Amino acid sequence: MELGQMQGRLAEYTRSLYMEGILDAQFLQLQQLQDESNPDFVVEVVSLFFEDSEKLLNDIARALDQQSVDFKRVDAHVHQLKGSSASVGAQRVKDACVAFRNCCEEQNVEGCLRCLQQVKQEHYLVKNKLETLFRLEQQIVAAGGSVPMAEMTF
Amino acid sequence: MENGFSSPRSESFPAGLRVLVVDDDPTWLKILEKMLKKCAYEVTTCGLAREALNLLRERKDGYDIVISDVNMPDMDGFKLLEHVGLEMDLPVIMMSVDGETSRVMKGVQHGACDYLLKPIRMKELRNIWQHVFRKKIHEIRDIDHHESFEGIRLSINGSEFSDDCIMFSGEDLTSFKKRKDFQNKYDERDYGDHSSTKKHRVVWSVDLHQKFVKAVNQIGFDKVGPKKILDLMNVPWLTRENVASHLQKYRLYLIRLQKENDLKASFGGIKHSDVPSKDTSGGFGLQSSIHTNQNDVANDRDQFSGSNFYGQDLDAKNNEGDQEEIVSEPRPDSKKPLTADVPDPQDTRSSQMSFDHSSASLGSDVNYTEFDCSIPKQYPWSECPEVQSKQEHKLLLQLEGGFSQQPPGVPQHYIEIDQLQSGRDTSSPIKNEPVLVEYKSHHESHISPKETAIDNFSVQSKSLIAYHQSFEPSSTAIKSMKPQAVDLSCITDLESCQRNLISPSDLTFPPFNEDLTVCWLQGDFLNKNFGLPNMEFADYSDPGFIADIPVHLYDTLTSDYECPYDPTEYPIVDQGLFIL
C-alpha cells in the first residue's frame, strides 16, 4: 500500500473512532500536544493508561469478589478509572464508569458485576482500536511518511 | 525543576512559572506535565500528597503555584490545600473529574483559588499565572500599608510583564528593602545570587507557624493583632505584614475547621489544633469562641465570647468596652476554671453595674441578693455575679418548672429543662436555639425560696428557653454551656429579664433587641453548637455566668452591637437568645 493510501486509511479510521464515540476530543488534545520533542507522546500516555486501568479493573473485580463487598472501595476505584479514561479520551469507558458508580450507590452486587463487565468490554474495545491506530501510524512512519496532524473534520 | 530564585524571573512572566502538580493518576500527571510545559512553565510532578508537602517544605519558595487533584489515596486534596495555604501561602488550584457544586464549594472554602474540571484544556492552564500574580499584588498591598504604594502600582500597572518580576524588582520598591524577611530569605536559601531583589515570600514553616500560634494564644485570640504577635514571636526577619496576612489566613482556616466540626454539638469553638488555649480561639471570630473546647468549661469565656460580642460581654470588665467587638478577647487565661471567670458572686462587676443600671427600676420582687451567695461561680461568664443572680432568678424560676406565666405574645421555645437538670446534656433539640441551660439542682434550691419573688416573671415550665425570637426573660436560666448559645441567650434573656424586671407585673416581653444578632448562632453554628452534650458543664452549678451574659447583652444590646454575621441571616437572633 502506498503512503497516501495508508494515510487515507488512518484518517478514515481515526474519524470512525470519534464518530462511534470510542474516542472523544480529549484524544485529539493529546495528539495536538505531541510534537517533535515528544514524538511518542500519545503512545506513551495511552500505554500508561492501559497499565493503570488494568490494575484498577483487577482491583475492582477482587473487591466485588469479597464476601462482604465494600462498595465504597469499589466506588473509589471506579471513580479513579473514570478519571483515567477521561484523560485519554476513552469516552465509552468513562460512560460505563458513570453507570457503574450508580450501581455502587445502590449497593447491588449483581448490578455491579454487570457494570464491571460492561466497563471491561469497552476497555477491551478501545484498547484494540487504539492498537490498530498506532499500528497504522507506525506503518506510515516506517514508509517514510508522517502522520498528519489530527483534525476534527466531522 | 526550580532553579532558584532568579531563574523563573529571568524570563518574561508568566513563562517559567514554577508549578507543582500533584495527582495520583500517572496518566494525568504525564498529560498535565506536557500541557504545562507547552505553556512554558517549569513543571514538577508528584504522585503523592505527602511527597508534595515534603517538596514544598524542602524548597521554601521554590514554587509559585500548586495544582492538585482532589481525590488522592494518601491524603485528601482539601487537606493538602489547607496545609499549603497555611504553611507556604501558595495559590492552589484544585482539579477533579467530578464537578459537583458541593465539591467546588468545598474547594473554595478550603482556600482553592480555582477549581478545574477534568479533562483540562490548554487554555485553562495557560491562565493559571493570574493566581500567582494576584497573590503577589495582595502581598504587596499588605506590606504597603504604611509605605507608599505608588511606585509599585505604577510599575505594575504600567509596565509590561516582560520585565523581570515587575513587582519584585526591589529597586523600584523601597518597601522591599524594608522587608526584613528579604534578608532572611537569603539566609534560608543557599542562594549565592543576592542580586535579586525579588520579594521573598515568607514561608511559614511548621516551626514558624507554631511560634505564631503560640503567640496568638498567649495574647488571646480576641486581643490578637499582627503587631503583638510579631513582638511575641520574636523572629527578627518577620514583618508585621507577614504576620497580618498569615493571621488572616489562619482565621479563615479556623473558620473552616469549625464548620467541619459538625460533631461538636456545642457551638464548637474553633478547633485549633495549635491553639491550646481557648482564649485564642475566641479570638477567631465567633466561631472560635464557640468551638473552643467545650470540655473546658472554664474556657467558656472564650467560647462564648469568641468572636461574639459575647466574649467581651461576658467579661464584666470588658463588656462595656467590647461591645462592639465581634471578636471578643477571651481572657488569656481562659483556662481558668469557670469560677475564675466568674467573679465572685459577691463581686460586683461592671457588668453587674450595667445591669444594675438598666434594671434600676427593676427593684423587682426578685430578691437578687439572695441569690448572690447561691450562685456558684461556675458560670463561665462569670460576670456580675449579681446580675447573674438576678438572671438566675429568672432562670431558676424557669427551670424550676411549673412556671406558668408566659409573657403574652412571646413565643417560647422551650428546651426541656429536665434534660438540663438531669445532666448537662441537653440534647439541644433546638437547632437554632441556643439552649444551654443546665440547671443544677443547687439552683433549684435557691430558687424555691425565691420563687415567690419571681412570680411575676413569666417562667417557662421546665424548659430551657431556647432562644428564639421572643424570649421570656425569665426563662433564661442559662447555664448554657454553650458559649454561643449562651451568649446570645444570655443576652437576650438578660434583656428580657431586665425588661421584665422593670415591669414585673407586666409580663410583656418585648422582642429581644434586634441588635442582638445572634449571628453566630446562626447557620452552622447553631446547628453544630447546640449540641449541648458537647458542652461540658463541669461547673454547672454556677449560675453566675449566666448572669454575666445578660448584663453584657444588655449593654451590647443597647449599644450597637456588631454582629459579625448578617443579622438578616439569623432569624433567630432577632429576638435574642435565651440561654438556658
XYZ file of C-alpha atoms in Angstrom:
734
model
C 0.000 0.000 0.000
C 1.408 3.290 -0.818
C 1.891 6.067 1.622
C -1.011 8.156 0.505
C -3.349 5.288 0.841
C -2.109 4.447 4.276
C -2.542 7.968 5.410
C -6.024 7.968 3.995
C -6.841 4.829 5.812
C -5.554 6.220 9.041
C -7.605 9.341 8.718
C -10.673 7.341 7.983
C -10.085 5.025 10.853
C -9.490 7.807 13.281
C -12.638 9.535 12.190
C -14.686 6.438 12.731
C -13.438 6.134 16.247
C -14.647 9.605 17.016
C -17.921 9.012 15.278
C -18.587 5.901 17.248
C -17.869 7.668 20.440
C -14.998 5.442 21.294
C -12.748 8.414 21.477
C -13.586 11.975 22.298
C -11.997 15.386 21.954
C -9.525 14.685 24.682
C -7.735 12.263 22.453
C -7.433 14.931 19.887
C -5.952 17.196 22.515
C -3.365 14.584 23.243
C -2.479 14.307 19.631
C -2.071 18.030 19.432
C 0.204 18.010 22.400
C 2.533 15.725 20.636
C 5.448 17.452 18.999
C 8.991 16.886 17.920
C 10.296 16.986 21.430
C 7.859 14.247 22.278
C 7.125 12.260 19.147
C 5.691 9.321 21.025
C 3.716 11.254 23.499
C 0.346 9.807 22.666
C 1.583 6.261 22.658
C 3.246 6.764 26.000
C 0.226 8.256 27.612
C -2.049 5.576 26.263
C 0.296 2.862 27.477
C 0.323 4.384 30.892
C -3.411 4.428 30.846
C -3.784 0.778 29.989
C -1.276 -0.228 32.556
C -3.068 1.675 35.239
C -6.560 0.748 34.161
C -5.836 -2.935 34.035
C -4.726 -2.793 37.606
C -7.822 -0.912 38.546
C -10.071 -3.406 36.834
C -8.429 -6.212 38.721
C -8.841 -4.362 41.973
C -12.481 -3.835 41.261
C -13.026 -7.464 40.383
C -11.352 -8.510 43.566
C -13.336 -6.102 45.646
C -16.571 -7.386 44.200
C -15.483 -10.896 44.884
C -15.372 -10.411 48.603
C -17.779 -11.974 50.980
C -18.903 -8.641 52.136
C -18.430 -6.151 49.390
C -17.033 -2.801 50.308
C -18.941 -0.600 47.943
C -17.109 2.490 48.953
C -13.908 0.950 47.923
C -15.325 -0.229 44.653
C -16.702 3.190 44.027
C -13.370 4.773 44.720
C -11.703 2.548 42.178
C -14.344 3.213 39.595
C -14.006 6.898 40.192
C -10.336 6.618 39.567
C -10.891 4.684 36.417
C -13.348 7.259 35.287
C -10.741 9.956 35.730
C -8.136 7.971 33.911
C -10.288 7.150 30.956
C -11.225 10.785 30.707
C -7.559 11.604 30.435
C -7.085 9.692 27.219
C -10.444 10.362 25.792
C -11.819 6.868 26.167
C -15.335 8.129 26.189
C -17.259 4.916 26.294
C -15.180 3.582 29.123
C -15.835 6.754 31.029
C -19.562 6.496 30.440
C -19.562 2.913 31.558
C -17.857 4.034 34.737
C -20.549 6.580 35.394
C -23.172 3.855 35.132
C -21.047 1.680 37.342
C -20.988 4.285 40.076
C -24.733 4.315 40.117
C -24.749 0.610 40.751
C -22.335 1.114 43.569
C -24.659 3.587 45.118
C -27.410 1.081 45.006
C -25.087 -1.371 46.645
C -26.213 -4.062 44.319
C -23.561 -6.700 43.764
C -25.244 -8.212 40.776
C -25.663 -4.882 39.159
C -22.083 -4.027 39.881
C -20.839 -7.193 38.328
C -22.801 -6.410 35.248
C -21.405 -2.936 35.170
C -17.937 -4.267 35.545
C -18.491 -6.467 32.564
C -19.612 -3.513 30.562
C -16.598 -1.480 31.553
C -14.293 -4.307 30.709
C -15.856 -4.679 27.332
C -15.461 -1.052 26.491
C -11.982 -1.078 27.827
C -11.047 -4.000 25.661
C -12.615 -2.394 22.655
C -10.797 0.891 22.952
C -7.576 -0.911 23.606
C -7.857 -2.837 20.387
C -8.877 0.138 18.397
C -6.004 2.199 19.629
C -3.564 -0.566 18.978
C -4.770 -0.695 15.414
C -4.454 3.040 15.165
C -0.929 3.057 16.395
C -0.035 0.261 14.057
C -1.286 2.227 11.128
C 0.719 5.189 12.270
C 3.809 3.113 12.598
C 3.390 1.796 9.105
C 3.168 5.264 7.763
C 6.217 6.420 9.598
C 8.057 3.279 8.524
C 7.131 4.036 4.981
C 8.786 7.380 5.342
C 5.677 9.395 5.690
C 4.412 11.466 8.513
C 1.278 11.145 10.407
C -0.879 14.121 9.604
C -1.852 16.279 12.494
C -5.218 15.119 13.594
C -8.100 17.292 12.745
C -11.613 17.105 13.665
C -13.252 17.107 10.349
C -16.544 15.849 11.369
C 12.822 21.883 38.476
C 13.162 25.086 40.035
C 16.428 26.662 39.597
C 16.221 29.049 42.367
C 15.177 32.470 42.593
C 16.450 34.078 39.637
C 15.541 31.598 37.048
C 11.849 31.911 36.895
C 12.102 35.572 36.828
C 14.664 35.804 34.219
C 12.132 35.022 31.597
C 9.153 37.064 30.968
C 6.412 36.390 33.316
C 4.454 34.200 33.239
C 6.898 31.999 31.448
C 8.936 29.955 33.796
C 6.245 29.853 36.383
C 7.143 27.095 38.758
C 4.300 24.717 39.028
C 3.951 21.720 41.237
C 1.413 19.211 40.016
C 0.054 16.633 42.379
C -2.075 13.776 41.113
C -2.213 10.122 41.914
C -3.146 9.223 38.355
C 0.031 8.726 36.356
C -1.723 9.307 33.088
C -2.979 12.683 34.144
C 0.322 13.575 35.609
C 2.004 12.989 32.332
C -0.565 14.864 30.358
C -0.543 17.836 32.678
C 3.171 17.950 32.656
C 3.153 18.104 28.924
C 0.499 20.737 28.821
C 2.211 22.911 31.352
C 5.482 22.608 29.558
C 3.758 23.811 26.459
C 2.799 26.888 28.403
C 6.473 27.424 29.069
C 6.086 26.708 32.727
C 8.518 24.863 34.861
C 6.851 21.706 35.978
C 7.412 19.353 38.843
C 5.165 16.371 39.150
C 4.268 14.421 42.196
C 2.125 11.405 42.712
C 1.574 11.659 46.404
C 0.300 14.455 48.541
C 2.786 13.835 51.286
C 5.598 13.853 48.877
C 4.320 17.120 47.564
C 4.329 18.637 51.009
C 7.850 17.481 51.539
C 8.942 19.013 48.307
C 7.295 22.245 49.210
C 8.842 22.326 52.615
C 12.250 21.470 51.338
C 12.283 24.171 48.831
C 10.645 27.015 50.503
C 9.784 29.489 47.916
C 10.675 27.037 45.248
C 7.287 27.007 43.639
C 4.870 29.572 42.544
C 1.719 27.597 42.362
C 0.381 24.169 43.158
C -2.142 22.221 41.162
C -3.635 19.283 42.910
C -6.220 16.643 42.337
C -8.972 16.345 44.849
C -9.083 12.595 45.211
C -5.875 11.126 46.326
C -5.239 7.976 48.237
C -2.843 9.162 50.871
C -4.307 12.491 51.730
C -7.407 14.364 50.939
C -6.765 17.048 48.393
C -8.503 19.581 50.555
C -6.214 18.879 53.431
C -3.239 19.380 51.252
C -4.779 22.571 50.123
C -5.054 23.839 53.609
C -1.568 22.900 54.517
C -0.129 24.616 51.556
C -2.157 27.687 52.175
C -1.133 27.922 55.775
C 2.423 26.887 55.607
C 3.551 28.103 52.317
C 0.980 30.566 51.351
C 0.963 29.484 47.752
C -2.007 29.659 45.451
C -3.517 26.223 44.954
C -5.696 25.049 42.132
C -7.844 22.004 42.592
C -8.779 19.597 39.850
C -11.236 16.820 39.581
C -13.246 14.854 37.135
C -16.111 15.460 39.495
C -17.649 18.836 39.072
C -20.410 18.759 41.574
C -21.205 22.119 43.053
C -20.688 20.903 46.562
C -17.217 19.780 45.737
C -16.347 23.003 44.096
C -17.771 24.839 47.058
C -15.659 22.820 49.369
C -12.636 23.642 47.339
C -13.312 27.307 47.551
C -13.984 27.089 51.230
C -10.686 25.435 51.802
C -8.957 28.209 50.014
C -8.507 26.998 46.495
C -8.037 29.845 44.131
C -9.556 27.853 41.324
C -11.222 24.561 40.631
C -10.694 22.932 37.260
C -12.708 20.145 35.803
C -11.037 17.307 34.040
C -10.407 16.949 31.232
C -8.491 20.153 31.406
C -7.926 22.267 28.390
C -4.793 24.064 27.475
C -6.389 27.427 27.650
C -7.281 26.853 31.266
C -3.735 26.087 32.134
C -2.373 28.990 30.240
C -4.028 31.402 32.586
C -3.089 29.976 35.920
C -0.408 32.583 36.290
C -3.093 35.088 37.184
C -3.451 33.493 40.566
C 0.189 33.914 41.263
C 0.109 37.463 40.161
C -2.920 38.283 42.151
C -1.383 36.975 45.273
C 1.686 38.993 44.755
C -0.291 42.097 44.396
C -2.123 41.430 47.567
C 1.025 40.759 49.402
C 2.499 43.921 48.242
C -0.515 45.734 49.339
C -0.180 44.202 52.707
C 3.296 45.374 53.010
C 2.486 48.697 51.784
C 0.038 49.653 54.323
C 2.416 52.074 55.651
C 4.544 52.589 52.775
C 3.981 54.348 49.667
C 2.314 52.238 47.229
C 2.583 54.426 44.340
C 5.735 53.158 42.977
C 4.552 49.667 42.951
C 1.270 50.463 41.483
C 2.755 52.369 38.737
C 5.161 49.755 37.907
C 2.603 47.082 37.975
C 0.029 48.856 36.060
C 2.184 50.416 33.567
C 4.859 48.030 32.861
C 4.921 45.202 30.649
C 5.133 41.942 32.194
C 8.021 41.150 30.199
C 10.136 42.876 32.693
C 11.530 40.918 35.444
C 9.039 40.457 38.066
C 7.942 43.924 37.938
C 6.721 43.988 41.308
C 9.618 42.244 42.540
C 12.225 44.477 41.438
C 13.487 45.682 44.646
C 14.943 48.822 43.352
C 11.597 50.073 42.468
C 10.094 49.326 45.717
C 11.800 50.705 48.625
C 9.453 48.826 50.736
C 11.128 45.711 49.788
C 14.250 46.817 51.236
C 12.477 47.353 54.402
C 11.222 43.943 54.438
C 13.233 42.120 56.869
C 12.244 38.839 55.575
C 14.031 39.675 52.484
C 17.313 39.205 54.118
C 16.136 36.250 55.878
C 15.111 34.613 52.752
C 18.524 34.851 51.546
C 19.756 33.270 54.632
C 17.397 30.473 54.429
C 18.259 29.698 50.977
C 21.661 28.918 49.897
C 21.484 31.186 47.091
C 24.578 32.783 46.101
C 22.697 35.142 43.984
C 21.765 38.095 46.034
C 21.181 40.362 43.241
C 17.618 39.517 43.007
C 15.648 41.987 44.898
C 12.689 39.949 44.482
C 10.282 39.931 47.255
C 10.631 36.760 49.067
C 7.513 35.345 50.259
C 7.649 34.292 53.793
C 7.370 30.614 54.034
C 5.528 29.644 57.069
C 7.283 26.561 58.155
C 5.829 24.368 60.770
C 8.102 25.879 63.350
C 7.264 29.367 62.418
C 3.628 28.598 62.408
C 3.911 27.049 65.816
C 5.522 30.178 67.106
C 2.779 32.145 65.574
C 0.094 30.090 67.148
C 1.764 30.203 70.475
C 1.931 33.934 70.304
C -1.676 34.176 69.327
C -2.667 32.027 72.216
C -0.626 33.998 74.590
C -2.082 37.232 73.581
C -5.564 35.967 73.479
C -7.425 35.428 70.370
C -9.609 38.342 70.596
C -6.887 40.685 71.528
C -4.697 39.472 68.844
C -3.145 41.800 66.404
C -0.276 41.479 63.999
C 1.976 43.788 65.902
C 1.511 41.989 69.140
C 2.048 38.651 67.561
C 5.100 39.866 65.825
C 6.556 41.111 69.028
C 5.880 37.941 70.833
C 7.195 35.742 68.133
C 10.472 37.461 68.222
C 11.504 36.492 64.771
C 13.755 39.223 63.541
C 13.205 38.930 59.890
C 9.484 38.694 60.054
C 7.460 41.751 59.362
C 4.161 42.891 60.575
C 2.690 42.433 57.164
C 3.735 38.861 57.023
C 2.028 38.233 60.272
C -1.041 40.139 59.282
C -1.669 38.147 56.177
C -0.895 34.921 57.918
C -3.272 35.811 60.676
C -5.960 36.402 58.176
C -5.400 33.047 56.667
C -5.318 31.405 59.993
C -8.637 32.865 60.857
C -10.168 31.551 57.718
C -8.660 28.202 58.346
C -10.135 28.056 61.743
C -13.452 29.045 60.436
C -13.316 26.263 58.007
C -12.322 23.820 60.615
C -15.102 24.884 62.702
C -17.589 24.339 60.024
C -16.364 20.889 59.676
C -16.930 20.117 63.192
C -20.431 19.117 62.999
C -19.703 16.651 65.558
C -19.305 19.214 68.121
C -22.638 19.726 69.421
C -21.897 22.885 71.027
C -21.097 25.893 69.243
C -17.900 24.316 68.931
C -15.127 26.520 69.322
C -12.603 26.704 66.775
C -10.535 23.795 66.950
C -7.192 24.955 66.944
C -5.014 22.121 66.866
C -2.363 24.530 67.538
C -4.199 26.569 69.884
C -4.087 25.177 73.205
C -5.874 27.783 74.978
C -9.292 28.531 74.350
C -8.609 32.081 74.558
C -7.185 32.392 71.265
C -9.842 30.534 69.720
C -12.147 33.018 70.976
C -10.313 35.483 69.031
C -11.190 33.938 65.846
C -14.466 35.220 65.129
C -17.455 33.875 66.575
C -16.717 30.510 65.681
C -13.784 30.242 67.680
C -15.444 31.162 70.723
C -17.906 28.643 70.134
C -15.752 25.895 69.262
C -13.328 26.241 71.897
C -13.003 23.376 73.998
C -16.199 22.538 75.144
C -14.671 20.370 77.542
C -13.295 23.132 79.287
C -15.971 24.946 80.858
C -13.534 27.300 82.142
C -12.967 28.345 78.748
C -16.401 29.276 78.365
C -15.443 32.718 78.159
C -13.621 32.075 75.114
C -16.215 30.021 73.845
C -18.841 32.349 74.323
C -17.171 35.342 73.578
C -15.051 34.258 70.886
C -15.767 36.490 68.285
C -19.050 37.072 69.679
C -19.627 40.093 71.371
C -20.258 37.658 73.853
C -16.874 37.068 74.867
C -16.479 40.505 75.749
C -19.679 40.773 77.298
C -19.120 38.030 79.495
C -16.255 39.617 80.856
C -17.732 42.037 83.107
C -14.745 44.077 82.986
C -14.628 44.243 79.403
C -18.011 44.194 78.407
C -18.578 47.755 78.112
C -15.686 48.226 76.007
C -16.035 45.247 73.948
C -19.450 45.599 72.950
C -18.645 46.360 69.504
C -16.097 43.876 69.026
C -17.046 40.886 67.370
C -14.035 39.131 68.144
C -14.007 39.046 71.705
C -10.915 38.801 73.518
C -11.078 35.910 75.610
C -9.107 36.254 78.590
C -5.777 34.911 78.019
C -6.206 32.686 80.831
C -9.180 31.134 79.570
C -8.167 28.032 81.097
C -9.239 29.298 84.302
C -11.958 27.384 85.739
C -15.206 28.874 85.345
C -15.097 30.098 88.691
C -12.224 32.146 87.817
C -14.102 33.692 85.165
C -16.985 34.246 87.166
C -16.248 36.803 89.576
C -17.012 36.008 92.980
C -20.617 36.235 93.313
C -20.116 38.808 95.754
C -18.255 40.853 93.366
C -19.942 43.490 91.672
C -18.733 43.664 88.259
C -19.188 46.319 85.887
C -21.495 44.199 84.082
C -23.483 43.989 87.055
C -23.415 47.556 87.242
C -24.712 47.880 83.886
C -27.290 45.557 84.712
C -27.996 47.407 87.710
C -28.378 50.480 85.857
C -30.631 49.028 83.483
C -32.594 47.356 85.980
C -32.511 50.030 88.422
C -36.079 50.363 88.124
C -36.484 46.819 88.463
C -36.226 46.762 92.053
C -38.196 43.854 91.380
C -39.678 41.478 93.550
C -36.837 39.421 92.890
C -34.617 39.276 95.646
C -31.399 39.390 94.000
C -29.296 39.489 96.872
C -30.435 36.250 97.924
C -29.050 34.669 95.004
C -25.788 36.087 95.177
C -24.499 33.716 97.530
C -26.108 30.916 95.979
C -24.757 31.476 92.689
C -21.989 29.217 92.166
C -19.134 30.559 90.406
C -19.428 28.278 87.699
C -20.766 30.475 85.222
C -18.408 30.869 82.528
C -19.471 34.236 82.047
C -18.679 34.825 85.456
C -19.569 38.273 85.194
C -21.579 40.209 87.506
C -22.426 37.740 89.931
C -25.131 39.906 90.961
C -26.526 40.216 87.701
C -26.270 36.665 87.362
C -28.120 36.084 90.349
C -30.778 38.094 89.002
C -30.737 36.252 85.957
C -30.537 33.246 87.890
C -33.655 34.097 89.405
C -35.291 34.115 86.287
C -33.607 31.208 85.073
C -34.157 29.348 88.102
C -37.640 30.121 88.048
C -37.904 28.844 84.753
C -36.055 25.868 85.325
C -37.958 25.023 88.211
C -40.654 24.313 86.001
C -44.082 24.997 86.767
C -43.761 28.420 85.693
C -46.862 29.117 84.179
C -46.703 32.536 83.098
C -45.824 33.174 79.726
C -45.488 36.563 78.542
C -48.131 37.170 76.171
C -47.166 37.013 72.675
C -43.902 35.651 73.433
C -43.296 32.578 71.629
C -41.331 30.399 73.676
C -39.135 27.771 72.747
C -38.711 25.502 75.419
C -35.978 23.378 75.967
C -36.558 20.581 78.167
C -35.322 21.587 81.391
C -35.455 18.174 82.529
C -32.588 17.484 80.483
C -30.790 20.221 81.897
C -31.315 19.319 85.270
C -30.504 15.855 84.857
C -27.368 16.212 83.247
C -25.985 18.806 81.331
C -26.722 17.079 78.440
C -29.313 18.833 76.713
C -29.778 17.213 73.582
C -30.428 20.566 72.332
C -33.195 19.685 70.115
C -33.427 23.165 69.163
C -31.347 23.734 66.328
C -31.256 27.317 66.215
C -31.855 27.923 69.687
C -29.077 28.190 71.872
C -30.351 26.385 74.686
C -27.857 25.669 77.027
C -29.081 25.842 80.281
C -28.261 23.340 82.641
C -29.620 23.902 85.758
C -28.079 22.431 88.599
C -30.008 21.300 91.404
C -28.452 23.686 93.653
C -30.037 26.334 91.808
C -33.228 24.919 92.402
C -32.726 25.121 95.952
C -32.083 28.658 95.671
C -34.900 29.237 93.601
C -37.534 27.791 95.588
C -37.441 30.248 98.308
C -37.320 32.924 95.840
C -39.880 31.677 93.706
C -42.480 33.741 95.053
C -40.493 36.737 94.474
C -40.214 35.905 90.979
C -43.670 35.087 90.344
C -44.027 37.980 88.271
C -41.712 36.725 85.796
C -43.067 34.524 83.387
C -41.467 31.362 83.613
C -41.283 28.639 81.354
C -42.292 25.494 82.732
C -39.378 23.417 82.947
C -37.990 24.264 79.802
C -34.978 25.831 78.898
C -35.952 28.513 76.913
C -34.448 28.289 73.734
C -33.845 31.452 72.282
C -35.949 32.300 69.712
C -37.478 35.287 68.600
C -39.153 36.116 71.676
C -37.962 35.081 74.758
C -39.127 35.081 78.029
C -36.732 36.724 80.071
C -37.444 34.616 82.898
C -36.782 31.539 81.193
C -33.371 32.257 80.554
C -31.905 30.317 83.169
C -28.928 29.870 81.354
C -26.408 27.702 82.308
C -25.917 27.082 78.849
C -22.645 25.843 78.488
C -22.722 26.529 75.016
C -20.974 29.653 74.833
C -22.517 30.601 71.772
C -25.910 29.928 72.594
C -25.402 31.175 75.901
C -24.113 34.324 74.791
C -26.941 35.162 72.821
C -29.385 33.732 75.004
C -27.953 35.249 77.934
C -28.029 38.477 76.444
C -31.375 38.216 75.171
C -32.511 36.770 78.260
C -30.886 39.322 80.167
C -32.533 41.881 78.307
C -35.764 40.362 78.508
C -35.224 39.761 82.060
C -34.350 43.206 82.574
C -37.287 44.354 80.863
C -39.343 42.112 82.790
C -37.900 43.121 85.906
C -38.803 46.531 85.238
C -42.315 45.673 84.969
C -42.730 42.512 86.654
C -46.310 42.676 86.686
C -46.427 43.366 83.150
C -45.136 40.416 81.583
C -44.792 41.672 78.261
C -41.665 40.772 76.791
C -40.637 42.974 74.159
C -38.942 41.221 71.467
C -35.475 40.947 72.180
C -33.428 43.518 70.753
C -32.763 43.034 67.251
C -29.395 44.216 67.837
C -28.623 41.126 69.434
C -27.912 39.281 66.489
C -27.046 36.014 67.411
C -25.317 35.875 64.319
C -23.084 33.331 65.240
C -25.741 31.183 66.375
C -26.998 31.084 63.018
C -26.414 28.559 60.499
C -23.708 26.256 61.066
C -23.000 27.403 64.390
C -26.334 26.921 65.589
C -26.669 23.594 64.245
C -23.493 22.456 65.473
C -23.424 24.217 68.550
C -26.479 23.252 70.023
C -25.299 20.022 70.892
C -25.388 20.616 74.460
C -23.898 17.369 75.150
C -20.751 18.681 73.964
C -20.664 21.251 76.430
C -19.082 20.205 79.418
C -20.726 21.755 82.151
C -18.360 20.872 84.630
C -19.210 23.546 86.908
C -22.608 23.892 86.215
C -23.653 24.951 89.452
C -22.558 28.372 88.984
C -25.314 30.353 87.644
C -23.200 33.301 87.839
C -22.010 33.137 84.413
C -25.313 33.318 83.036
C -25.870 36.489 84.630
C -22.874 37.862 83.122
C -24.022 37.454 79.773
C -27.247 39.042 80.135
C -25.661 42.014 81.505
C -23.387 42.239 78.740
C -26.068 41.643 76.447
C -27.852 44.396 77.872
C -25.078 46.648 77.311
C -24.334 45.445 73.977
C -27.786 45.468 73.028
C -28.152 48.936 73.852
C -25.018 49.861 72.194
C -24.648 48.957 68.708
C -23.670 45.555 68.826
C -21.878 44.496 65.926
C -22.727 41.201 64.872
C -20.307 39.683 62.579
C -22.974 37.956 60.825
C -25.562 39.497 58.876
C -28.434 39.717 61.188
C -30.778 39.033 58.459
C -29.341 35.704 58.125
C -30.169 34.690 61.501
C -33.763 34.891 62.088
C -33.440 33.599 65.470
C -31.250 36.223 66.500
C -33.671 38.882 66.196
C -35.278 38.254 69.383
C -32.358 37.447 71.271
C -31.464 34.244 72.636
C -32.225 32.582 75.713
C -29.571 30.782 77.133
C -30.825 28.323 79.388
